Amino acid sequence: MQIWNHSESGGPVTIAMLSEVLFKKQSGRAMSPGPAFSFVKALQAVNSQLGELYPESEELFKVILIDVDSSDSLEKVIKEHKLEELITLLSVSEDQLVNELQQKNTHLYLADELGLKAQEVVNAGIAAAVVFTPKKNIIPVSEDQLRVAFDGDAVLFSNESELEFQRAGLHGYLEHERQNVETPMTEGPFKGFLEALIRLQKKLHNKDLYKNCPIRTYLVTSRGAGCDGYRALNTLHTWGLELDEAVLLGGSKKGPTLEKIRPHIFFDDQKCHVDAALEVGTVACLVLSPNQQ
């Protein structure tokens, strides 16, 4: 059974990403915002509120930007966008990447389409995903409220039910979920990252920031409103994790829902759902599974 890394509360929520995910290199030395730029700016906005409410606390977002080429222009563009308090640059060789991420208690690693040891990262128990950029313009998103959307199976939960669907088809899957409706699923690769988000969210709630909380979380799943959907919600309840919204689509396409939610980032383990998100201008990430070939 895969054991996922969970860092202790009290420290920062650390998100590592390749520099190309945040800034795309243009001709010459110029750089433009990459697909994760709005996500990172939203992290900065949350940090600003947390810093005002808890000036002595280290429970903030921290971004590690992995610079493979040791580019001086990265430092310049980080300062231009006033992100230097949020971002730490890290020049690291490929063979040392996993060790560095583990030492820094990394909650999430984002690679670009080429990847950089991404599979080794997830095999080491760190949540990892490949970020894809919408071909058309990225849909406008909130500048002061971080919105993160998750698929369920093989993302927040294990792939147990997904494997049953592949083995026995829809009828077999639904019967499996009916028989196990009260049995919580085992955790998936992104449970720890969701826990970290909710930990920061609760700190904001403790300061009466409920209605206008700067962190908002979503479950967007193909599960329906029957036993399969109940099992997902019951699993989250058993874990003590409450998302702001759960959308049970019953097999419908995810694009229209994501277009309404407008998350800064969406995590799914199936490329078809990632593609559906990209079609509506949502930055989407393909979640990697351990030992995936």
PDB file of N, CA and C in Angstrom, residues 123-176:
ATOM      1  N   ASN A 123       6.326   8.343  -6.816  1.00  0.00           N
ATOM      2  CA  ASN A 123       6.691   7.046  -6.252  1.00  0.00           C
ATOM      3  C   ASN A 123       7.274   7.186  -4.852  1.00  0.00           C
ATOM      4  N   ALA A 124       7.827   8.382  -4.556  1.00  0.00           N
ATOM      5  CA  ALA A 124       8.390   8.649  -3.227  1.00  0.00           C
ATOM      6  C   ALA A 124       7.325   9.107  -2.231  1.00  0.00           C
ATOM      7  N   GLY A 125       6.064   9.152  -2.662  1.00  0.00           N
ATOM      8  CA  GLY A 125       4.977   9.494  -1.742  1.00  0.00           C
ATOM      9  C   GLY A 125       4.615  10.957  -1.702  1.00  0.00           C
ATOM     10  N   ILE A 126       5.050  11.738  -2.692  1.00  0.00           N
ATOM     11  CA  ILE A 126       4.716  13.167  -2.772  1.00  0.00           C
ATOM     12  C   ILE A 126       3.686  13.353  -3.881  1.00  0.00           C
ATOM     13  N   ALA A 127       2.622  14.071  -3.598  1.00  0.00           N
ATOM     14  CA  ALA A 127       1.606  14.347  -4.612  1.00  0.00           C
ATOM     15  C   ALA A 127       2.246  15.088  -5.778  1.00  0.00           C
ATOM     16  N   ALA A 128       2.024  14.579  -6.985  1.00  0.00           N
ATOM     17  CA  ALA A 128       2.639  15.181  -8.170  1.00  0.00           C
ATOM     18  C   ALA A 128       1.654  15.168  -9.320  1.00  0.00           C
ATOM     19  N   ALA A 129       1.755  16.191 -10.171  1.00  0.00           N
ATOM     20  CA  ALA A 129       0.868  16.289 -11.324  1.00  0.00           C
ATOM     21  C   ALA A 129       1.576  17.056 -12.429  1.00  0.00           C
ATOM     22  N   VAL A 130       1.137  16.792 -13.655  1.00  0.00           N
ATOM     23  CA  VAL A 130       1.656  17.492 -14.834  1.00  0.00           C
ATOM     24  C   VAL A 130       0.651  18.560 -15.223  1.00  0.00           C
ATOM     25  N   VAL A 131       1.113  19.806 -15.338  1.00  0.00           N
ATOM     26  CA  VAL A 131       0.240  20.939 -15.622  1.00  0.00           C
ATOM     27  C   VAL A 131       0.092  21.125 -17.127  1.00  0.00           C
ATOM     28  N   PHE A 132      -1.155  21.304 -17.558  1.00  0.00           N
ATOM     29  CA  PHE A 132      -1.450  21.556 -18.966  1.00  0.00           C
ATOM     30  C   PHE A 132      -2.075  22.937 -19.115  1.00  0.00           C
ATOM     31  N   THR A 133      -1.751  23.594 -20.218  1.00  0.00           N
ATOM     32  CA  THR A 133      -2.227  24.954 -20.489  1.00  0.00           C
ATOM     33  C   THR A 133      -3.365  24.918 -21.493  1.00  0.00           C
ATOM     34  N   PRO A 134      -4.477  25.593 -21.213  1.00  0.00           N
ATOM     35  CA  PRO A 134      -5.555  25.671 -22.207  1.00  0.00           C
ATOM     36  C   PRO A 134      -5.046  26.260 -23.522  1.00  0.00           C
ATOM     37  N   LYS A 135      -5.526  25.707 -24.634  1.00  0.00           N
ATOM     38  CA  LYS A 135      -5.077  26.195 -25.936  1.00  0.00           C
ATOM     39  C   LYS A 135      -5.629  27.586 -26.213  1.00  0.00           C
ATOM     40  N   LYS A 136      -6.861  27.841 -25.741  1.00  0.00           N
ATOM     41  CA  LYS A 136      -7.382  29.194 -25.859  1.00  0.00           C
ATOM     42  C   LYS A 136      -7.054  29.951 -24.569  1.00  0.00           C
ATOM     43  N   ASN A 137      -7.564  31.146 -24.439  1.00  0.00           N
ATOM     44  CA  ASN A 137      -7.237  31.961 -23.275  1.00  0.00           C
ATOM     45  C   ASN A 137      -7.702  31.292 -21.987  1.00  0.00           C
ATOM     46  N   ILE A 138      -6.886  31.434 -20.955  1.00  0.00           N
ATOM     47  CA  ILE A 138      -7.264  30.932 -19.637  1.00  0.00           C
ATOM     48  C   ILE A 138      -8.438  31.766 -19.127  1.00  0.00           C
ATOM     49  N   ILE A 139      -9.453  31.101 -18.611  1.00  0.00           N
ATOM     50  CA  ILE A 139     -10.646  31.786 -18.127  1.00  0.00           C
ATOM     51  C   ILE A 139     -10.280  32.706 -16.953  1.00  0.00           C
ATOM     52  N   PRO A 140     -10.848  33.912 -16.886  1.00  0.00           N
ATOM     53  CA  PRO A 140     -10.537  34.804 -15.756  1.00  0.00           C
ATOM     54  C   PRO A 140     -10.907  34.164 -14.425  1.00  0.00           C
ATOM     55  N   VAL A 141     -10.039  34.335 -13.442  1.00  0.00           N
ATOM     56  CA  VAL A 141     -10.251  33.745 -12.116  1.00  0.00           C
ATOM     57  C   VAL A 141     -10.120  34.827 -11.055  1.00  0.00           C
ATOM     58  N   SER A 142     -10.579  34.499  -9.848  1.00  0.00           N
ATOM     59  CA  SER A 142     -10.536  35.455  -8.741  1.00  0.00           C
ATOM     60  C   SER A 142      -9.093  35.826  -8.409  1.00  0.00           C
ATOM     61  N   GLU A 143      -8.879  37.079  -8.062  1.00  0.00           N
ATOM     62  CA  GLU A 143      -7.546  37.544  -7.678  1.00  0.00           C
ATOM     63  C   GLU A 143      -7.329  37.480  -6.164  1.00  0.00           C
ATOM     64  N   ASP A 144      -8.405  37.303  -5.405  1.00  0.00           N
ATOM     65  CA  ASP A 144      -8.257  37.335  -3.949  1.00  0.00           C
ATOM     66  C   ASP A 144      -8.846  36.112  -3.240  1.00  0.00           C
ATOM     67  N   GLN A 145      -9.335  35.137  -4.012  1.00  0.00           N
ATOM     68  CA  GLN A 145      -9.835  33.902  -3.403  1.00  0.00           C
ATOM     69  C   GLN A 145      -9.257  32.711  -4.160  1.00  0.00           C
ATOM     70  N   LEU A 146      -8.466  31.903  -3.466  1.00  0.00           N
ATOM     71  CA  LEU A 146      -7.878  30.706  -4.055  1.00  0.00           C
ATOM     72  C   LEU A 146      -8.946  29.630  -4.195  1.00  0.00           C
ATOM     73  N   ARG A 147      -9.121  29.134  -5.421  1.00  0.00           N
ATOM     74  CA  ARG A 147     -10.107  28.079  -5.671  1.00  0.00           C
ATOM     75  C   ARG A 147      -9.394  26.868  -6.253  1.00  0.00           C
ATOM     76  N   VAL A 148      -9.510  25.739  -5.559  1.00  0.00           N
ATOM     77  CA  VAL A 148      -8.851  24.502  -5.979  1.00  0.00           C
ATOM     78  C   VAL A 148      -9.911  23.416  -6.107  1.00  0.00           C
ATOM     79  N   ALA A 149      -9.929  22.747  -7.272  1.00  0.00           N
ATOM     80  CA  ALA A 149     -10.909  21.695  -7.529  1.00  0.00           C
ATOM     81  C   ALA A 149     -10.202  20.353  -7.686  1.00  0.00           C
ATOM     82  N   PHE A 150     -10.796  19.322  -7.107  1.00  0.00           N
ATOM     83  CA  PHE A 150     -10.221  17.976  -7.116  1.00  0.00           C
ATOM     84  C   PHE A 150     -11.216  16.973  -7.679  1.00  0.00           C
ATOM     85  N   ASP A 151     -10.717  16.038  -8.472  1.00  0.00           N
ATOM     86  CA  ASP A 151     -11.445  14.811  -8.751  1.00  0.00           C
ATOM     87  C   ASP A 151     -11.353  13.944  -7.497  1.00  0.00           C
ATOM     88  N   GLY A 152     -12.154  12.866  -7.456  1.00  0.00           N
ATOM     89  CA  GLY A 152     -12.133  12.013  -6.278  1.00  0.00           C
ATOM     90  C   GLY A 152     -11.240  10.793  -6.427  1.00  0.00           C
ATOM     91  N   ASP A 153     -11.686   9.811  -7.199  1.00  0.00           N
ATOM     92  CA  ASP A 153     -10.971   8.541  -7.310  1.00  0.00           C
ATOM     93  C   ASP A 153      -9.598   8.709  -7.945  1.00  0.00           C
ATOM     94  N   ALA A 154      -8.606   8.093  -7.316  1.00  0.00           N
ATOM     95  CA  ALA A 154      -7.195   8.148  -7.726  1.00  0.00           C
ATOM     96  C   ALA A 154      -6.592   9.536  -7.539  1.00  0.00           C
ATOM     97  N   VAL A 155      -7.324  10.429  -6.868  1.00  0.00           N
ATOM     98  CA  VAL A 155      -6.808  11.765  -6.551  1.00  0.00           C
ATOM     99  C   VAL A 155      -6.910  11.966  -5.034  1.00  0.00           C
ATOM    100  N   LEU A 156      -8.113  12.256  -4.527  1.00  0.00           N
ATOM    101  CA  LEU A 156      -8.297  12.337  -3.074  1.00  0.00           C
ATOM    102  C   LEU A 156      -8.399  10.945  -2.461  1.00  0.00           C
ATOM    103  N   PHE A 157      -9.020  10.026  -3.214  1.00  0.00           N
ATOM    104  CA  PHE A 157      -9.179   8.646  -2.755  1.00  0.00           C
ATOM    105  C   PHE A 157      -8.246   7.732  -3.539  1.00  0.00           C
ATOM    106  N   SER A 158      -8.135   6.495  -3.101  1.00  0.00           N
ATOM    107  CA  SER A 158      -7.356   5.512  -3.855  1.00  0.00           C
ATOM    108  C   SER A 158      -8.077   5.175  -5.157  1.00  0.00           C
ATOM    109  N   ASN A 159      -7.436   4.373  -5.994  1.00  0.00           N
ATOM    110  CA  ASN A 159      -8.046   3.983  -7.265  1.00  0.00           C
ATOM    111  C   ASN A 159      -8.811   2.664  -7.168  1.00  0.00           C
ATOM    112  N   GLU A 160      -9.117   2.249  -5.947  1.00  0.00           N
ATOM    113  CA  GLU A 160      -9.816   0.981  -5.718  1.00  0.00           C
ATOM    114  C   GLU A 160     -11.105   0.874  -6.536  1.00  0.00           C
ATOM    115  N   SER A 161     -11.967   1.886  -6.447  1.00  0.00           N
ATOM    116  CA  SER A 161     -13.254   1.832  -7.142  1.00  0.00           C
ATOM    117  C   SER A 161     -13.076   1.979  -8.649  1.00  0.00           C
ATOM    118  N   GLU A 162     -12.109   2.761  -9.045  1.00  0.00           N
ATOM    119  CA  GLU A 162     -11.837   2.943 -10.469  1.00  0.00           C
ATOM    120  C   GLU A 162     -11.401   1.617 -11.102  1.00  0.00           C
ATOM    121  N   LEU A 163     -10.593   0.864 -10.385  1.00  0.00           N
ATOM    122  CA  LEU A 163     -10.160  -0.445 -10.875  1.00  0.00           C
ATOM    123  C   LEU A 163     -11.339  -1.411 -10.966  1.00  0.00           C
ATOM    124  N   GLU A 164     -12.261  -1.300 -10.018  1.00  0.00           N
ATOM    125  CA  GLU A 164     -13.453  -2.143 -10.057  1.00  0.00           C
ATOM    126  C   GLU A 164     -14.318  -1.808 -11.274  1.00  0.00           C
ATOM    127  N   PHE A 165     -14.403  -0.521 -11.597  1.00  0.00           N
ATOM    128  CA  PHE A 165     -15.152  -0.101 -12.789  1.00  0.00           C
ATOM    129  C   PHE A 165     -14.511  -0.680 -14.053  1.00  0.00           C
ATOM    130  N   GLN A 166     -13.184  -0.623 -14.117  1.00  0.00           N
ATOM    131  CA  GLN A 166     -12.486  -1.169 -15.278  1.00  0.00           C
ATOM    132  C   GLN A 166     -12.655  -2.687 -15.372  1.00  0.00           C
ATOM    133  N   ARG A 167     -12.732  -3.345 -14.234  1.00  0.00           N
ATOM    134  CA  ARG A 167     -12.825  -4.815 -14.212  1.00  0.00           C
ATOM    135  C   ARG A 167     -14.244  -5.305 -14.495  1.00  0.00           C
ATOM    136  N   ALA A 168     -15.223  -4.663 -13.871  1.00  0.00           N
ATOM    137  CA  ALA A 168     -16.581  -5.209 -13.883  1.00  0.00           C
ATOM    138  C   ALA A 168     -17.600  -4.324 -14.588  1.00  0.00           C
ATOM    139  N   GLY A 169     -17.168  -3.182 -15.120  1.00  0.00           N
ATOM    140  CA  GLY A 169     -18.113  -2.315 -15.807  1.00  0.00           C
ATOM    141  C   GLY A 169     -18.954  -1.500 -14.839  1.00  0.00           C
ATOM    142  N   LEU A 170     -19.871  -0.707 -15.385  1.00  0.00           N
ATOM    143  CA  LEU A 170     -20.670   0.206 -14.567  1.00  0.00           C
ATOM    144  C   LEU A 170     -21.525  -0.547 -13.553  1.00  0.00           C
ATOM    145  N   HIS A 171     -22.192  -1.614 -13.987  1.00  0.00           N
ATOM    146  CA  HIS A 171     -23.058  -2.350 -13.063  1.00  0.00           C
ATOM    147  C   HIS A 171     -22.253  -2.931 -11.900  1.00  0.00           C
ATOM    148  N   GLY A 172     -21.115  -3.540 -12.218  1.00  0.00           N
ATOM    149  CA  GLY A 172     -20.278  -4.108 -11.174  1.00  0.00           C
ATOM    150  C   GLY A 172     -19.743  -3.050 -10.225  1.00  0.00           C
ATOM    151  N   TYR A 173     -19.376  -1.906 -10.780  1.00  0.00           N
ATOM    152  CA  TYR A 173     -18.886  -0.791  -9.957  1.00  0.00           C
ATOM    153  C   TYR A 173     -19.965  -0.313  -8.991  1.00  0.00           C
ATOM    154  N   LEU A 174     -21.180  -0.102  -9.501  1.00  0.00           N
ATOM    155  CA  LEU A 174     -22.264   0.397  -8.648  1.00  0.00           C
ATOM    156  C   LEU A 174     -22.607  -0.606  -7.555  1.00  0.00           C
ATOM    157  N   GLU A 175     -22.576  -1.900  -7.877  1.00  0.00           N
ATOM    158  CA  GLU A 175     -22.843  -2.922  -6.868  1.00  0.00           C
ATOM    159  C   GLU A 175     -21.725  -2.937  -5.819  1.00  0.00           C
ATOM    160  N   HIS A 176     -20.489  -2.755  -6.271  1.00  0.00           N
ATOM    161  CA  HIS A 176     -19.346  -2.686  -5.342  1.00  0.00           C
ATOM    162  C   HIS A 176     -19.512  -1.520  -4.386  1.00  0.00           C
TER     163      HIS A 176
END
